[in-house]
């Protein structure tokens, strides 16, 4: 690892003797490790110097990805604590609904995914919000793969009715769903513009606390601007 750190510190690469000295290793030991690291793709030898190889770059990319994900989780946890409701962040990526992060507590739990979120986008606020941001072709493609089905007695019943509902949704207004996915729960999702990717933040409350839903959603929407830079990172996770 010290050899890799030393190699990473030199953009144009460094020779074995310099890397050994910086890593505090005997030259024979350094040569042996450098050969192994080069063989495994973590280093690459170019004109007598060693530079980072593809394997090290992939490793670094995964580390950066974990850091971004940690930042997303921290942001969601902050708003869960501030607003006092479960908070969700989701994106529509490669034709699928992807719930990137959820912040809740045992005393204030998120909605249990009792039916696959990806397959039931027509029933929950997150899915409705994401699908409302797609064009007609993408919406129909999604419904061809995941047709509308009744999840609860409050759910929309057929594709045509659902598509009409999507057409009537006001741009950048919270999408509200009342017990369509889970009995006893009401949810609101807020559309987010993140480049060409459809994204949404959402909250949920028990149906007996339904009066809390819109004030909490409006508060979150007012604060979303502060989160956009952080949330945009998740598109690449």
mmCIF file of C-alpha atoms in Angstrom:
data_model
loop_
_atom_site.group_PDB
_atom_site.id
_atom_site.type_symbol
_atom_site.label_atom_id
_atom_site.label_comp_id
_atom_site.label_asym_id
_atom_site.label_seq_id
_atom_site.Cartn_x
_atom_site.Cartn_y
_atom_site.Cartn_z
ATOM 1 C CA UNK A 1 0.000 0.000 0.000
ATOM 2 C CA UNK A 2 2.849 2.415 0.745
ATOM 3 C CA UNK A 3 4.295 1.700 -2.701
ATOM 4 C CA UNK A 4 0.924 2.479 -4.280
ATOM 5 C CA UNK A 5 0.629 5.683 -2.284
ATOM 6 C CA UNK A 6 4.102 6.744 -3.402
ATOM 7 C CA UNK A 7 3.333 5.953 -7.039
ATOM 8 C CA UNK A 8 0.064 7.907 -6.818
ATOM 9 C CA UNK A 9 1.947 10.940 -5.525
ATOM 10 C CA UNK A 10 3.916 11.203 -8.791
ATOM 11 C CA UNK A 11 1.687 12.062 -11.728
ATOM 12 C CA UNK A 12 4.404 11.187 -14.229
ATOM 13 C CA UNK A 13 5.523 8.075 -12.360
ATOM 14 C CA UNK A 14 8.669 7.333 -10.364
ATOM 15 C CA UNK A 15 11.510 4.754 -10.589
ATOM 16 C CA UNK A 16 11.770 1.779 -8.266
ATOM 17 C CA UNK A 17 14.602 3.238 -6.173
ATOM 18 C CA UNK A 18 12.611 6.390 -5.412
ATOM 19 C CA UNK A 19 9.467 4.448 -4.538
ATOM 20 C CA UNK A 20 11.442 2.109 -2.275
ATOM 21 C CA UNK A 21 13.005 5.043 -0.475
ATOM 22 C CA UNK A 22 9.697 6.849 0.001
ATOM 23 C CA UNK A 23 7.961 3.666 1.185
ATOM 24 C CA UNK A 24 10.801 2.846 3.605
ATOM 25 C CA UNK A 25 11.498 -0.543 1.997
ATOM 26 C CA UNK A 26 14.700 -2.346 1.112
ATOM 27 C CA UNK A 27 15.267 -2.221 -2.634
ATOM 28 C CA UNK A 28 15.056 -6.032 -3.174
ATOM 29 C CA UNK A 29 11.743 -6.117 -1.278
ATOM 30 C CA UNK A 30 10.448 -3.155 -3.267
ATOM 31 C CA UNK A 31 11.413 -4.788 -6.575
ATOM 32 C CA UNK A 32 9.571 -7.979 -5.594
ATOM 33 C CA UNK A 33 6.432 -6.081 -4.581
ATOM 34 C CA UNK A 34 6.549 -3.845 -7.651
ATOM 35 C CA UNK A 35 6.676 -6.876 -9.920
ATOM 36 C CA UNK A 36 3.670 -8.362 -8.113
ATOM 37 C CA UNK A 37 1.695 -5.113 -8.255
ATOM 38 C CA UNK A 38 2.495 -4.722 -11.942
ATOM 39 C CA UNK A 39 1.479 -8.311 -12.684
ATOM 40 C CA UNK A 40 -1.851 -7.781 -10.896
ATOM 41 C CA UNK A 41 -2.540 -4.518 -12.750
ATOM 42 C CA UNK A 42 -2.212 -2.151 -9.788
ATOM 43 C CA UNK A 43 0.897 -0.576 -11.305
ATOM 44 C CA UNK A 44 2.130 -0.147 -14.857
ATOM 45 C CA UNK A 45 5.773 0.246 -15.870
ATOM 46 C CA UNK A 46 6.353 2.884 -18.527
ATOM 47 C CA UNK A 47 9.835 3.945 -19.695
ATOM 48 C CA UNK A 48 11.528 2.917 -16.469
ATOM 49 C CA UNK A 49 8.996 4.472 -14.067
ATOM 50 C CA UNK A 50 5.941 3.063 -12.319
ATOM 51 C CA UNK A 51 2.494 4.647 -12.596
ATOM 52 C CA UNK A 52 -0.896 3.555 -11.296
ATOM 53 C CA UNK A 53 -2.556 0.814 -13.327
ATOM 54 C CA UNK A 54 -6.167 0.137 -14.200
ATOM 55 C CA UNK A 55 -6.805 -2.025 -11.112
ATOM 56 C CA UNK A 56 -5.718 0.786 -8.774
ATOM 57 C CA UNK A 57 -7.904 3.268 -10.649
ATOM 58 C CA UNK A 58 -10.905 0.969 -10.281
ATOM 59 C CA UNK A 59 -10.150 0.597 -6.593
ATOM 60 C CA UNK A 60 -9.975 4.365 -6.209
ATOM 61 C CA UNK A 61 -13.249 4.742 -8.074
ATOM 62 C CA UNK A 62 -14.997 2.371 -5.690
ATOM 63 C CA UNK A 63 -13.627 4.310 -2.732
ATOM 64 C CA UNK A 64 -14.930 7.576 -4.151
ATOM 65 C CA UNK A 65 -18.272 5.890 -4.777
ATOM 66 C CA UNK A 66 -18.473 4.801 -1.134
ATOM 67 C CA UNK A 67 -17.634 8.341 -0.016
ATOM 68 C CA UNK A 68 -20.406 9.772 -2.183
ATOM 69 C CA UNK A 69 -22.875 7.226 -0.848
ATOM 70 C CA UNK A 70 -21.888 8.125 2.714
ATOM 71 C CA UNK A 71 -22.523 11.790 1.959
ATOM 72 C CA UNK A 72 -25.989 10.975 0.600
ATOM 73 C CA UNK A 73 -26.840 8.904 3.686
ATOM 74 C CA UNK A 74 -25.638 11.692 5.993
ATOM 75 C CA UNK A 75 -27.805 14.250 4.174
ATOM 76 C CA UNK A 76 -30.899 12.062 4.357
ATOM 77 C CA UNK A 77 -30.293 11.374 8.042
ATOM 78 C CA UNK A 78 -30.021 15.119 8.686
ATOM 79 C CA UNK A 79 -33.400 15.821 7.122
ATOM 80 C CA UNK A 80 -35.004 12.862 8.822
ATOM 81 C CA UNK A 81 -33.914 14.306 12.154
ATOM 82 C CA UNK A 82 -34.860 17.867 11.189
ATOM 83 C CA UNK A 83 -38.315 17.178 9.755
ATOM 84 C CA UNK A 84 -39.122 14.138 11.879
ATOM 85 C CA UNK A 85 -40.295 11.796 9.108
ATOM 86 C CA UNK A 86 -38.650 9.025 7.064
ATOM 87 C CA UNK A 87 -36.858 10.474 4.023
ATOM 88 C CA UNK A 88 -36.118 8.659 0.761
ATOM 89 C CA UNK A 89 -34.021 9.446 -2.312
ATOM 90 C CA UNK A 90 -34.563 7.624 -5.602
ATOM 91 C CA UNK A 91 -33.598 7.846 -9.260
ATOM 92 C CA UNK A 92 -34.880 6.314 -12.482
ATOM 93 C CA UNK A 93 -31.860 4.642 -14.039
ATOM 94 C CA UNK A 94 -31.598 2.298 -17.021
ATOM 95 C CA UNK A 95 -35.335 1.728 -17.027
ATOM 96 C CA UNK A 96 -35.599 0.878 -13.332
ATOM 97 C CA UNK A 97 -36.716 2.611 -10.142
ATOM 98 C CA UNK A 98 -33.710 2.689 -7.816
ATOM 99 C CA UNK A 99 -34.218 3.746 -4.192
ATOM 100 C CA UNK A 100 -30.695 4.989 -3.481
ATOM 101 C CA UNK A 101 -31.092 5.792 0.203
ATOM 102 C CA UNK A 102 -33.553 5.822 3.102
ATOM 103 C CA UNK A 103 -33.270 7.502 6.497
ATOM 104 C CA UNK A 104 -35.527 6.358 9.326
ATOM 105 C CA UNK A 105 -35.455 5.140 12.914
ATOM 106 C CA UNK A 106 -37.103 2.206 14.727
ATOM 107 C CA UNK A 107 -39.553 4.608 16.317
ATOM 108 C CA UNK A 108 -40.275 6.325 13.006
ATOM 109 C CA UNK A 109 -39.819 3.591 10.389
ATOM 110 C CA UNK A 110 -39.862 3.799 6.620
ATOM 111 C CA UNK A 111 -42.485 2.019 4.558
ATOM 112 C CA UNK A 112 -41.782 -1.709 4.437
ATOM 113 C CA UNK A 113 -41.083 -2.890 0.881
ATOM 114 C CA UNK A 114 -43.626 -5.675 0.915
ATOM 115 C CA UNK A 115 -44.041 -5.544 -2.887
ATOM 116 C CA UNK A 116 -40.988 -4.814 -5.076
ATOM 117 C CA UNK A 117 -40.657 -1.035 -5.491
ATOM 118 C CA UNK A 118 -39.364 -1.533 -9.048
ATOM 119 C CA UNK A 119 -42.459 -3.442 -10.119
ATOM 120 C CA UNK A 120 -45.045 -1.276 -8.361
ATOM 121 C CA UNK A 121 -44.028 2.245 -9.386
ATOM 122 C CA UNK A 122 -47.631 3.042 -10.299
ATOM 123 C CA UNK A 123 -48.684 2.558 -6.674
ATOM 124 C CA UNK A 124 -46.180 4.535 -4.611
ATOM 125 C CA UNK A 125 -45.347 8.243 -4.609
ATOM 126 C CA UNK A 126 -41.698 7.700 -5.544
ATOM 127 C CA UNK A 127 -42.592 5.725 -8.671
ATOM 128 C CA UNK A 128 -45.366 8.085 -9.700
ATOM 129 C CA UNK A 129 -43.045 11.063 -9.285
ATOM 130 C CA UNK A 130 -40.235 9.446 -11.301
ATOM 131 C CA UNK A 131 -42.518 8.221 -14.078
ATOM 132 C CA UNK A 132 -44.182 11.640 -14.355
ATOM 133 C CA UNK A 133 -40.779 13.042 -15.388
ATOM 134 C CA UNK A 134 -40.370 10.615 -18.304
ATOM 135 C CA UNK A 135 -41.589 11.087 -21.843
ATOM 136 C CA UNK A 136 -44.547 9.086 -23.152
ATOM 137 C CA UNK A 137 -42.387 6.431 -24.808
ATOM 138 C CA UNK A 138 -40.388 5.749 -21.652
ATOM 139 C CA UNK A 139 -43.555 5.583 -19.562
ATOM 140 C CA UNK A 140 -45.153 3.044 -21.880
ATOM 141 C CA UNK A 141 -41.961 1.010 -21.977
ATOM 142 C CA UNK A 142 -41.966 0.864 -18.182
ATOM 143 C CA UNK A 143 -45.626 -0.186 -18.027
ATOM 144 C CA UNK A 144 -45.054 -2.844 -20.696
ATOM 145 C CA UNK A 145 -42.533 -4.415 -18.349
ATOM 146 C CA UNK A 146 -44.395 -3.670 -15.114
ATOM 147 C CA UNK A 147 -48.141 -3.437 -15.850
ATOM 148 C CA UNK A 148 -50.459 -1.662 -13.447
ATOM 149 C CA UNK A 149 -51.925 -4.002 -10.854
ATOM 150 C CA UNK A 150 -54.044 -3.368 -7.791
ATOM 151 C CA UNK A 151 -51.851 -3.304 -4.702
ATOM 152 C CA UNK A 152 -54.481 -2.042 -2.256
ATOM 153 C CA UNK A 153 -58.106 -1.028 -2.664
ATOM 154 C CA UNK A 154 -56.883 2.542 -3.184
ATOM 155 C CA UNK A 155 -54.518 1.696 -6.066
ATOM 156 C CA UNK A 156 -55.063 2.800 -9.647
ATOM 157 C CA UNK A 157 -56.654 -0.033 -11.622
ATOM 158 C CA UNK A 158 -55.318 0.109 -15.186
ATOM 159 C CA UNK A 159 -52.581 1.548 -17.389
ATOM 160 C CA UNK A 160 -54.838 4.042 -19.174
ATOM 161 C CA UNK A 161 -56.070 5.609 -15.929
ATOM 162 C CA UNK A 162 -52.540 5.777 -14.593
ATOM 163 C CA UNK A 163 -51.165 7.466 -17.708
ATOM 164 C CA UNK A 164 -53.940 10.061 -17.544
ATOM 165 C CA UNK A 165 -53.001 10.743 -13.948
ATOM 166 C CA UNK A 166 -49.360 11.270 -14.904
ATOM 167 C CA UNK A 167 -50.396 13.757 -17.573
ATOM 168 C CA UNK A 168 -52.262 15.878 -15.023
ATOM 169 C CA UNK A 169 -49.402 16.115 -12.509
ATOM 170 C CA UNK A 170 -48.131 19.651 -12.139
ATOM 171 C CA UNK A 171 -44.448 20.137 -12.844
ATOM 172 C CA UNK A 172 -42.262 20.469 -9.709
ATOM 173 C CA UNK A 173 -45.230 19.958 -7.362
ATOM 174 C CA UNK A 174 -45.221 17.212 -4.714
ATOM 175 C CA UNK A 175 -46.826 13.939 -5.808
ATOM 176 C CA UNK A 176 -49.113 12.619 -3.071
ATOM 177 C CA UNK A 177 -50.156 9.011 -2.635
ATOM 178 C CA UNK A 178 -52.599 7.899 0.056
ATOM 179 C CA UNK A 179 -52.538 4.193 0.961
ATOM 180 C CA UNK A 180 -52.083 3.109 -2.657
ATOM 181 C CA UNK A 181 -48.973 1.086 -1.859
ATOM 182 C CA UNK A 182 -49.270 0.356 1.865
ATOM 183 C CA UNK A 183 -52.422 0.549 3.952
ATOM 184 C CA UNK A 184 -52.046 2.934 6.845
ATOM 185 C CA UNK A 185 -49.387 5.072 5.132
ATOM 186 C CA UNK A 186 -49.493 8.283 3.097
ATOM 187 C CA UNK A 187 -46.510 9.538 1.091
ATOM 188 C CA UNK A 188 -45.351 12.578 -0.857
ATOM 189 C CA UNK A 189 -42.534 12.738 -3.408
ATOM 190 C CA UNK A 190 -40.806 15.803 -4.784
ATOM 191 C CA UNK A 191 -39.333 15.789 -8.318
ATOM 192 C CA UNK A 192 -35.688 16.755 -8.657
ATOM 193 C CA UNK A 193 -33.942 17.928 -11.786
ATOM 194 C CA UNK A 194 -30.535 16.225 -11.966
ATOM 195 C CA UNK A 195 -29.333 16.563 -15.536
ATOM 196 C CA UNK A 196 -31.182 14.145 -17.794
ATOM 197 C CA UNK A 197 -31.959 11.745 -14.957
ATOM 198 C CA UNK A 198 -35.339 11.636 -13.227
ATOM 199 C CA UNK A 199 -34.884 11.803 -9.462
ATOM 200 C CA UNK A 200 -37.088 12.307 -6.428
ATOM 201 C CA UNK A 201 -37.040 12.808 -2.681
ATOM 202 C CA UNK A 202 -39.951 11.480 -0.686
ATOM 203 C CA UNK A 203 -41.373 11.295 2.806
ATOM 204 C CA UNK A 204 -43.989 9.098 4.482
ATOM 205 C CA UNK A 205 -46.190 9.336 7.570
ATOM 206 C CA UNK A 206 -48.853 7.084 9.092
ATOM 207 C CA UNK A 207 -52.288 7.809 7.680
ATOM 208 C CA UNK A 208 -53.555 8.909 11.098
ATOM 209 C CA UNK A 209 -50.956 11.702 10.915
ATOM 210 C CA UNK A 210 -51.895 12.693 7.360
ATOM 211 C CA UNK A 211 -52.106 16.376 8.300
ATOM 212 C CA UNK A 212 -48.306 16.356 8.753
ATOM 213 C CA UNK A 213 -47.628 15.209 5.202
ATOM 214 C CA UNK A 214 -47.899 18.394 3.147
ATOM 215 C CA UNK A 215 -46.246 20.755 5.657
ATOM 216 C CA UNK A 216 -43.308 18.320 5.897
ATOM 217 C CA UNK A 217 -43.112 17.948 2.107
ATOM 218 C CA UNK A 218 -43.209 21.705 1.594
ATOM 219 C CA UNK A 219 -40.479 22.197 4.165
ATOM 220 C CA UNK A 220 -38.289 19.606 2.491
ATOM 221 C CA UNK A 221 -38.920 21.144 -0.923
ATOM 222 C CA UNK A 222 -37.802 24.546 0.318
ATOM 223 C CA UNK A 223 -34.536 23.037 1.496
ATOM 224 C CA UNK A 224 -33.813 20.782 -1.486
ATOM 225 C CA UNK A 225 -31.716 23.440 -3.202
ATOM 226 C CA UNK A 226 -29.096 23.003 -0.508
ATOM 227 C CA UNK A 227 -28.912 19.282 -1.234
ATOM 228 C CA UNK A 228 -28.834 19.251 -5.019
ATOM 229 C CA UNK A 229 -25.039 19.148 -5.314
ATOM 230 C CA UNK A 230 -24.886 16.202 -2.928
ATOM 231 C CA UNK A 231 -27.814 14.360 -4.450
ATOM 232 C CA UNK A 232 -26.403 14.655 -7.953
ATOM 233 C CA UNK A 233 -23.478 12.491 -6.881
ATOM 234 C CA UNK A 234 -25.801 9.530 -6.424
ATOM 235 C CA UNK A 235 -26.548 9.375 -10.128
ATOM 236 C CA UNK A 236 -23.150 7.724 -10.601
ATOM 237 C CA UNK A 237 -23.471 5.304 -7.673
#
